[in-house]
PDB file of C-alpha atoms in Angstrom:
ATOM      1  CA  GLN A  14       0.000  -0.002   0.000  1.00  0.00           C
ATOM      2  CA  ILE A  15       1.373   3.386  -1.113  1.00  0.00           C
ATOM      3  CA  ILE A  16       0.172   6.820  -0.028  1.00  0.00           C
ATOM      4  CA  CYS A  17       1.464   9.796  -2.034  1.00  0.00           C
ATOM      5  CA  THR A  18       2.103  13.151  -0.391  1.00  0.00           C
ATOM      6  CA  PRO A  19       0.680  16.110  -2.394  1.00  0.00           C
ATOM      7  CA  ASP A  20       3.762  16.981  -4.504  1.00  0.00           C
ATOM      8  CA  ALA A  21       5.401  13.555  -4.653  1.00  0.00           C
ATOM      9  CA  ILE A  22       4.778  12.890  -8.341  1.00  0.00           C
ATOM     10  CA  LYS A  23       5.561  16.506  -9.277  1.00  0.00           C
ATOM     11  CA  HIS A  24       9.055  16.206  -7.784  1.00  0.00           C
ATOM     12  CA  LEU A  25       9.663  12.966  -9.679  1.00  0.00           C
ATOM     13  CA  MET A  26       8.571  14.570 -12.947  1.00  0.00           C
ATOM     14  CA  ASN A  27      10.795  17.595 -12.362  1.00  0.00           C
ATOM     15  CA  ALA A  28      13.824  15.375 -11.809  1.00  0.00           C
ATOM     16  CA  MET A  29      13.118  13.546 -15.065  1.00  0.00           C
ATOM     17  CA  MET A  30      12.664  16.738 -17.054  1.00  0.00           C
ATOM     18  CA  HIS A  31      15.963  18.192 -15.825  1.00  0.00           C
ATOM     19  CA  ASN A  32      18.064  15.123 -16.671  1.00  0.00           C
ATOM     20  CA  GLY A  33      17.519  13.342 -19.951  1.00  0.00           C
ATOM     21  CA  ARG A  34      19.679  10.372 -18.933  1.00  0.00           C
ATOM     22  CA  LEU A  35      17.585   9.516 -15.901  1.00  0.00           C
ATOM     23  CA  GLY A  36      15.904   6.271 -16.837  1.00  0.00           C
ATOM     24  CA  ALA A  37      14.054   5.871 -13.553  1.00  0.00           C
ATOM     25  CA  VAL A  38      13.444   7.811 -10.366  1.00  0.00           C
ATOM     26  CA  ALA A  39      11.836   6.849  -7.082  1.00  0.00           C
ATOM     27  CA  PRO A  40      10.484   8.669  -4.057  1.00  0.00           C
ATOM     28  CA  LEU A  41      11.862   8.384  -0.561  1.00  0.00           C
ATOM     29  CA  LEU A  42       9.662   5.743   1.008  1.00  0.00           C
ATOM     30  CA  LEU A  43       8.738   6.242   4.650  1.00  0.00           C
ATOM     31  CA  LYS A  44       6.991   3.701   6.822  1.00  0.00           C
ATOM     32  CA  LYS A  45       3.242   4.216   6.915  1.00  0.00           C
ATOM     33  CA  ILE A  46       3.053   3.103  10.541  1.00  0.00           C
ATOM     34  CA  SER A  47       5.912   5.446  11.540  1.00  0.00           C
ATOM     35  CA  PRO A  48       6.201   8.284   8.997  1.00  0.00           C
ATOM     36  CA  ARG A  49       9.484   9.647  10.328  1.00  0.00           C
ATOM     37  CA  VAL A  50      11.254   6.350   9.704  1.00  0.00           C
ATOM     38  CA  ILE A  51      12.691   5.417   6.309  1.00  0.00           C
ATOM     39  CA  ASP A  52      11.497   2.276   4.591  1.00  0.00           C
ATOM     40  CA  SER A  53      13.647   2.615   1.473  1.00  0.00           C
ATOM     41  CA  GLY A  54      15.956   5.218   0.046  1.00  0.00           C
ATOM     42  CA  GLY A  55      16.735   2.898  -2.859  1.00  0.00           C
ATOM     43  CA  ILE A  56      18.501  -0.457  -2.891  1.00  0.00           C
ATOM     44  CA  GLU A  57      22.177  -1.172  -2.260  1.00  0.00           C
ATOM     45  CA  ASN A  58      24.290  -4.318  -2.128  1.00  0.00           C
ATOM     46  CA  ASN A  59      27.276  -5.411  -0.069  1.00  0.00           C
ATOM     47  CA  ILE A  60      30.340  -7.523  -0.849  1.00  0.00           C
ATOM     48  CA  PHE A  61      28.212 -10.661  -0.478  1.00  0.00           C
ATOM     49  CA  PHE A  62      25.759  -9.298  -3.083  1.00  0.00           C
ATOM     50  CA  ARG A  63      23.086  -9.090  -0.453  1.00  0.00           C
ATOM     51  CA  PHE A  64      20.563  -6.453  -1.503  1.00  0.00           C
ATOM     52  CA  THR A  65      19.001  -4.233   1.177  1.00  0.00           C
ATOM     53  CA  ASN A  66      17.090  -0.971   1.458  1.00  0.00           C
ATOM     54  CA  ILE A  67      19.251   2.121   1.948  1.00  0.00           C
ATOM     55  CA  GLY A  68      18.489   3.908   5.213  1.00  0.00           C
ATOM     56  CA  GLU A  69      15.845   1.418   6.330  1.00  0.00           C
ATOM     57  CA  GLY A  70      14.924   2.005   9.960  1.00  0.00           C
ATOM     58  CA  GLU A  71      16.758   5.344  10.110  1.00  0.00           C
ATOM     59  CA  THR A  72      15.293   8.844  10.302  1.00  0.00           C
ATOM     60  CA  THR A  73      17.705  10.612   7.931  1.00  0.00           C
ATOM     61  CA  VAL A  74      18.953   9.683   4.491  1.00  0.00           C
ATOM     62  CA  PRO A  75      22.628   8.626   4.546  1.00  0.00           C
ATOM     63  CA  ALA A  76      24.911  11.294   3.060  1.00  0.00           C
ATOM     64  CA  ASN A  77      26.384   8.863   0.513  1.00  0.00           C
ATOM     65  CA  ALA A  78      23.087   7.225  -0.435  1.00  0.00           C
ATOM     66  CA  HIS A  79      23.430   8.192  -4.115  1.00  0.00           C
ATOM     67  CA  GLU A  80      26.826   6.458  -4.287  1.00  0.00           C
ATOM     68  CA  ARG A  81      25.413   3.250  -2.818  1.00  0.00           C
ATOM     69  CA  LEU A  82      22.359   3.118  -5.083  1.00  0.00           C
ATOM     70  CA  VAL A  83      22.155   0.112  -7.416  1.00  0.00           C
ATOM     71  CA  ALA A  84      18.395  -0.193  -7.922  1.00  0.00           C
ATOM     72  CA  LEU A  85      15.050   1.322  -6.966  1.00  0.00           C
ATOM     73  CA  SER A  86      12.283  -0.232  -4.927  1.00  0.00           C
ATOM     74  CA  GLY A  87       9.558  -1.642  -7.137  1.00  0.00           C
ATOM     75  CA  ALA A  88       6.991  -0.339  -4.661  1.00  0.00           C
ATOM     76  CA  ALA A  89       7.051   3.061  -6.403  1.00  0.00           C
ATOM     77  CA  MET A  90       9.107   4.337  -9.296  1.00  0.00           C
ATOM     78  CA  LEU A  91       8.691   6.571 -12.328  1.00  0.00           C
ATOM     79  CA  LEU A  92      10.281   5.311 -15.545  1.00  0.00           C
ATOM     80  CA  ARG A  93      11.160   7.018 -18.802  1.00  0.00           C
ATOM     81  CA  LYS A  94       9.461   5.241 -21.719  1.00  0.00           C
ATOM     82  CA  GLU A  95      12.628   5.433 -23.817  1.00  0.00           C
ATOM     83  CA  ALA A  96      14.561   3.656 -21.066  1.00  0.00           C
ATOM     84  CA  VAL A  97      11.892   0.981 -20.697  1.00  0.00           C
ATOM     85  CA  ASP A  98      11.873   0.359 -24.458  1.00  0.00           C
ATOM     86  CA  ASP A  99      15.664   0.200 -24.399  1.00  0.00           C
ATOM     87  CA  ILE A 100      16.014  -2.534 -21.781  1.00  0.00           C
ATOM     88  CA  VAL A 101      13.046  -4.447 -23.163  1.00  0.00           C
ATOM     89  CA  SER A 102      14.699  -4.642 -26.585  1.00  0.00           C
ATOM     90  CA  HIS A 103      18.131  -5.537 -25.192  1.00  0.00           C
ATOM     91  CA  GLY A 104      17.927  -8.670 -23.102  1.00  0.00           C
ATOM     92  CA  GLY A 105      14.217  -8.732 -22.414  1.00  0.00           C
ATOM     93  CA  GLY A 106      13.802 -12.433 -23.197  1.00  0.00           C
ATOM     94  CA  ASN A 107      11.672 -14.049 -25.879  1.00  0.00           C
ATOM     95  CA  ASN A 108       8.616 -12.064 -24.827  1.00  0.00           C
ATOM     96  CA  HIS A 109      10.511  -8.735 -24.623  1.00  0.00           C
ATOM     97  CA  GLU A 110       9.991  -8.481 -20.901  1.00  0.00           C
ATOM     98  CA  PHE A 111      10.261  -5.459 -18.652  1.00  0.00           C
ATOM     99  CA  PHE A 112       9.928  -7.293 -15.346  1.00  0.00           C
ATOM    100  CA  ASP A 113      11.463 -10.726 -15.894  1.00  0.00           C
ATOM    101  CA  GLU A 114       8.531 -13.126 -16.179  1.00  0.00           C
ATOM    102  CA  GLN A 115      10.627 -16.047 -14.906  1.00  0.00           C
ATOM    103  CA  PHE A 116      11.022 -14.319 -11.555  1.00  0.00           C
ATOM    104  CA  ILE A 117       7.230 -14.134 -11.037  1.00  0.00           C
ATOM    105  CA  ALA A 118       7.822 -12.128  -7.835  1.00  0.00           C
ATOM    106  CA  TYR A 119      10.752 -10.898  -5.712  1.00  0.00           C
ATOM    107  CA  LYS A 120      14.020  -9.276  -6.919  1.00  0.00           C
ATOM    108  CA  GLU A 121      12.511  -8.247 -10.260  1.00  0.00           C
ATOM    109  CA  ASP A 122      12.923  -4.562  -9.355  1.00  0.00           C
ATOM    110  CA  ILE A 123      16.643  -5.107  -8.710  1.00  0.00           C
ATOM    111  CA  ASP A 124      16.910  -6.881 -12.058  1.00  0.00           C
ATOM    112  CA  VAL A 125      15.398  -3.823 -13.771  1.00  0.00           C
ATOM    113  CA  GLY A 126      17.795  -1.474 -11.973  1.00  0.00           C
ATOM    114  CA  LEU A 127      20.837  -3.486 -13.022  1.00  0.00           C
ATOM    115  CA  ARG A 128      19.641  -3.701 -16.618  1.00  0.00           C
ATOM    116  CA  LEU A 129      19.056   0.054 -16.779  1.00  0.00           C
ATOM    117  CA  ARG A 130      22.576   0.699 -15.559  1.00  0.00           C
ATOM    118  CA  GLN A 131      23.984  -1.826 -18.035  1.00  0.00           C
ATOM    119  CA  ARG A 132      22.442   0.235 -20.829  1.00  0.00           C
ATOM    120  CA  GLY A 133      23.918   3.471 -19.502  1.00  0.00           C
ATOM    121  CA  TRP A 134      20.797   4.929 -17.895  1.00  0.00           C
ATOM    122  CA  ASN A 135      21.034   6.704 -14.556  1.00  0.00           C
ATOM    123  CA  ILE A 136      18.681   6.069 -11.659  1.00  0.00           C
ATOM    124  CA  ALA A 137      17.994   8.271  -8.638  1.00  0.00           C
ATOM    125  CA  VAL A 138      15.945   8.630  -5.486  1.00  0.00           C
ATOM    126  CA  VAL A 139      14.353  12.076  -5.165  1.00  0.00           C
ATOM    127  CA  PRO A 140      14.244  12.797  -1.415  1.00  0.00           C
ATOM    128  CA  GLN A 141      11.830  15.740  -1.885  1.00  0.00           C
ATOM    129  CA  SER A 142       9.297  13.220  -3.162  1.00  0.00           C
ATOM    130  CA  ILE A 143       7.780  11.443  -0.167  1.00  0.00           C
ATOM    131  CA  MET A 144       5.490   8.442  -0.198  1.00  0.00           C
ATOM    132  CA  LEU A 145       4.286   6.316   2.706  1.00  0.00           C
ATOM    133  CA  TYR A 146       4.598   2.579   2.312  1.00  0.00           C
ATOM    134  CA  HIS A 147       3.167  -0.338   4.240  1.00  0.00           C
ATOM    135  CA  ARG A 148       4.973  -3.607   3.606  1.00  0.00           C
ATOM    136  CA  ASN A 149       4.494  -7.065   5.052  1.00  0.00           C
ATOM    137  CA  ALA A 150       8.177  -7.979   5.096  1.00  0.00           C
ATOM    138  CA  ARG A 151      10.411  -6.737   7.890  1.00  0.00           C
ATOM    139  CA  LYS A 152      14.008  -5.630   7.823  1.00  0.00           C
ATOM    140  CA  LYS A 153      16.452  -8.559   7.748  1.00  0.00           C
ATOM    141  CA  ALA A 154      19.811  -7.625   9.214  1.00  0.00           C
ATOM    142  CA  THR A 155      21.535 -11.033   9.080  1.00  0.00           C
ATOM    143  CA  ILE A 156      20.911 -14.531   7.836  1.00  0.00           C
ATOM    144  CA  PHE A 157      19.919 -15.438  11.394  1.00  0.00           C
ATOM    145  CA  THR A 158      17.261 -12.738  11.707  1.00  0.00           C
ATOM    146  CA  ASP A 159      16.225 -13.777   8.208  1.00  0.00           C
ATOM    147  CA  ALA A 160      15.473 -17.191   9.687  1.00  0.00           C
ATOM    148  CA  ALA A 161      13.011 -15.604  12.110  1.00  0.00           C
ATOM    149  CA  GLU A 162      11.401 -13.689   9.243  1.00  0.00           C
ATOM    150  CA  ARG A 163      10.913 -16.902   7.262  1.00  0.00           C
ATOM    151  CA  HIS A 164       8.429 -18.118   9.879  1.00  0.00           C
ATOM    152  CA  ARG A 165       6.119 -15.256   8.873  1.00  0.00           C
ATOM    153  CA  ARG A 166       6.405 -15.720   5.124  1.00  0.00           C
ATOM    154  CA  SER A 167       4.786 -18.204   2.788  1.00  0.00           C
ATOM    155  CA  PHE A 168       6.622 -20.950   0.929  1.00  0.00           C
ATOM    156  CA  ARG A 169       6.191 -18.911  -2.242  1.00  0.00           C
ATOM    157  CA  ALA A 170       7.870 -15.842  -0.751  1.00  0.00           C
ATOM    158  CA  ASN A 171      10.790 -17.770   0.734  1.00  0.00           C
ATOM    159  CA  ALA A 172      11.376 -19.980  -2.294  1.00  0.00           C
ATOM    160  CA  TYR A 173      11.078 -17.338  -5.024  1.00  0.00           C
ATOM    161  CA  SER A 174      13.314 -14.938  -3.120  1.00  0.00           C
ATOM    162  CA  LEU A 175      16.028 -17.593  -2.808  1.00  0.00           C
ATOM    163  CA  ARG A 176      15.846 -18.777  -6.405  1.00  0.00           C
ATOM    164  CA  ASN A 177      15.603 -15.291  -7.898  1.00  0.00           C
ATOM    165  CA  GLN A 178      18.667 -14.107  -5.993  1.00  0.00           C
ATOM    166  CA  TRP A 179      20.746 -16.747  -7.770  1.00  0.00           C
ATOM    167  CA  TRP A 180      19.168 -16.030 -11.162  1.00  0.00           C
ATOM    168  CA  LEU A 181      19.707 -12.306 -10.627  1.00  0.00           C
ATOM    169  CA  LEU A 182      23.451 -12.735 -10.126  1.00  0.00           C
ATOM    170  CA  LEU A 183      23.927 -15.184 -12.986  1.00  0.00           C
ATOM    171  CA  LYS A 184      21.931 -12.987 -15.337  1.00  0.00           C
ATOM    172  CA  ASN A 185      23.409  -9.554 -14.630  1.00  0.00           C
ATOM    173  CA  ILE A 186      26.795  -9.532 -12.879  1.00  0.00           C
ATOM    174  CA  PRO A 187      29.871  -9.316 -15.160  1.00  0.00           C
ATOM    175  CA  ILE A 188      31.796 -12.575 -15.178  1.00  0.00           C
ATOM    176  CA  THR A 189      35.035 -11.055 -13.842  1.00  0.00           C
ATOM    177  CA  ARG A 190      33.298  -9.512 -10.858  1.00  0.00           C
ATOM    178  CA  LEU A 191      31.253 -12.646 -10.293  1.00  0.00           C
ATOM    179  CA  PHE A 192      34.426 -14.748 -10.296  1.00  0.00           C
ATOM    180  CA  LEU A 193      36.276 -12.416  -7.914  1.00  0.00           C
ATOM    181  CA  CYS A 194      33.355 -12.305  -5.487  1.00  0.00           C
ATOM    182  CA  ALA A 195      32.500 -15.993  -5.818  1.00  0.00           C
ATOM    183  CA  PRO A 196      34.023 -17.061  -2.458  1.00  0.00           C
ATOM    184  CA  LEU A 197      32.010 -14.415  -0.585  1.00  0.00           C
ATOM    185  CA  ILE A 198      28.821 -15.171  -2.507  1.00  0.00           C
ATOM    186  CA  VAL A 199      29.190 -18.908  -1.907  1.00  0.00           C
ATOM    187  CA  LEU A 200      29.836 -18.274   1.794  1.00  0.00           C
ATOM    188  CA  MET A 201      26.689 -16.172   2.109  1.00  0.00           C
ATOM    189  CA  GLU A 202      24.485 -18.557   0.145  1.00  0.00           C
ATOM    190  CA  CYS A 203      25.782 -21.650   1.973  1.00  0.00           C
ATOM    191  CA  GLY A 204      25.028 -19.922   5.271  1.00  0.00           C
ATOM    192  CA  LYS A 205      21.554 -19.144   4.002  1.00  0.00           C
ATOM    193  CA  ILE A 206      20.962 -22.740   2.922  1.00  0.00           C
ATOM    194  CA  PHE A 207      22.211 -24.012   6.296  1.00  0.00           C
ATOM    195  CA  VAL A 208      19.631 -21.844   8.073  1.00  0.00           C
ATOM    196  CA  ILE A 209      16.912 -22.948   5.643  1.00  0.00           C
ATOM    197  CA  LEU A 210      17.716 -26.633   6.253  1.00  0.00           C
ATOM    198  CA  ILE A 211      17.215 -26.076   9.986  1.00  0.00           C
ATOM    199  CA  THR A 212      14.144 -23.872   9.813  1.00  0.00           C
ATOM    200  CA  HIS A 213      12.240 -24.342   6.539  1.00  0.00           C
ATOM    201  CA  PRO A 214      13.743 -27.179   4.458  1.00  0.00           C
ATOM    202  CA  ASN A 215      10.656 -27.252   2.222  1.00  0.00           C
ATOM    203  CA  THR A 216      11.956 -23.991   0.690  1.00  0.00           C
ATOM    204  CA  LEU A 217      14.515 -26.058  -1.213  1.00  0.00           C
ATOM    205  CA  ARG A 218      11.720 -27.629  -3.251  1.00  0.00           C
ATOM    206  CA  ILE A 219      12.314 -24.647  -5.548  1.00  0.00           C
ATOM    207  CA  LEU A 220      15.709 -26.030  -6.688  1.00  0.00           C
ATOM    208  CA  PRO A 221      14.410 -28.029  -9.714  1.00  0.00           C
ATOM    209  CA  SER A 222      12.827 -24.888 -11.185  1.00  0.00           C
ATOM    210  CA  PHE A 223      16.106 -23.022 -10.615  1.00  0.00           C
ATOM    211  CA  PHE A 224      18.015 -25.511 -12.730  1.00  0.00           C
ATOM    212  CA  THR A 225      15.370 -25.912 -15.447  1.00  0.00           C
ATOM    213  CA  GLY A 226      15.234 -22.123 -15.805  1.00  0.00           C
ATOM    214  CA  LEU A 227      18.985 -21.690 -16.266  1.00  0.00           C
ATOM    215  CA  PRO A 228      19.064 -21.986 -20.100  1.00  0.00           C
ATOM    216  CA  ARG A 229      16.662 -19.053 -20.444  1.00  0.00           C
ATOM    217  CA  ILE A 230      18.579 -17.043 -17.815  1.00  0.00           C
ATOM    218  CA  PHE A 231      21.887 -17.603 -19.654  1.00  0.00           C
ATOM    219  CA  ALA A 232      20.274 -16.624 -22.960  1.00  0.00           C
ATOM    220  CA  LYS A 233      19.129 -13.348 -21.395  1.00  0.00           C
ATOM    221  CA  ARG A 234      22.580 -12.857 -19.898  1.00  0.00           C
ATOM    222  CA  ARG A 235      24.199 -13.140 -23.340  1.00  0.00           C
ATOM    223  CA  ALA A 236      21.795 -10.563 -24.747  1.00  0.00           C
ATOM    224  CA  ILE A 237      22.413  -8.175 -21.839  1.00  0.00           C
ATOM    225  CA  ILE A 238      26.208  -8.503 -21.876  1.00  0.00           C
ATOM    226  CA  HIS A 239      26.434  -8.118 -25.662  1.00  0.00           C
ATOM    227  CA  SER A 240      24.309  -4.971 -25.580  1.00  0.00           C
ATOM    228  CA  ARG A 241      26.092  -3.334 -22.649  1.00  0.00           C
ATOM    229  CA  HIS A 242      26.481   0.418 -23.062  1.00  0.00           C
ATOM    230  CA  ARG A 243      30.115   1.379 -23.729  1.00  0.00           C
TER     231      ARG A 243
END
């Protein structure tokens, strides 16, 4: 559920009009139940390629938020049609997808952000644009608090989130960077699987669909890498 403040969309439009290379912009999302607390100032990732909301749970936007930004929350964003057409025609799959239809749900907004940046489009969060957001998921600080969160979520949410994380990396991350970060990624994902085995082993029923979907993911990867903006 999203609630727009009076000038939220106006500020997003102004940002777009003043920068022709902005492919997508997003508001600063505040928590509906606590409007002084940030829900998302965009999405960042760490050395383990764990994607989290910038500033979540804080009351001020971090000073370097724009440097940490890798994607925008799919809860609310404004996109330039030219940018949408661009990523759809370069690596959008057989059906020329915007949101990747294989993902079904979860991580598809991060996928879009990475694809926009691959094609040379900029993205930004406009802090003057405020929207209130009510989400079901809670902040997950570690793989251990993630285990507690899994008790609240459905099989679908847990399984798709796990599978789509792996597809996301294999589809979008340059091979050199993926290779260099492989030990850290494997460490994180093995820790995640260990927790899943203890708490919700049925989540791993998603593994067959992960493997059967790999040929299509690799085909999209080839299209994305070959069309990367120079």
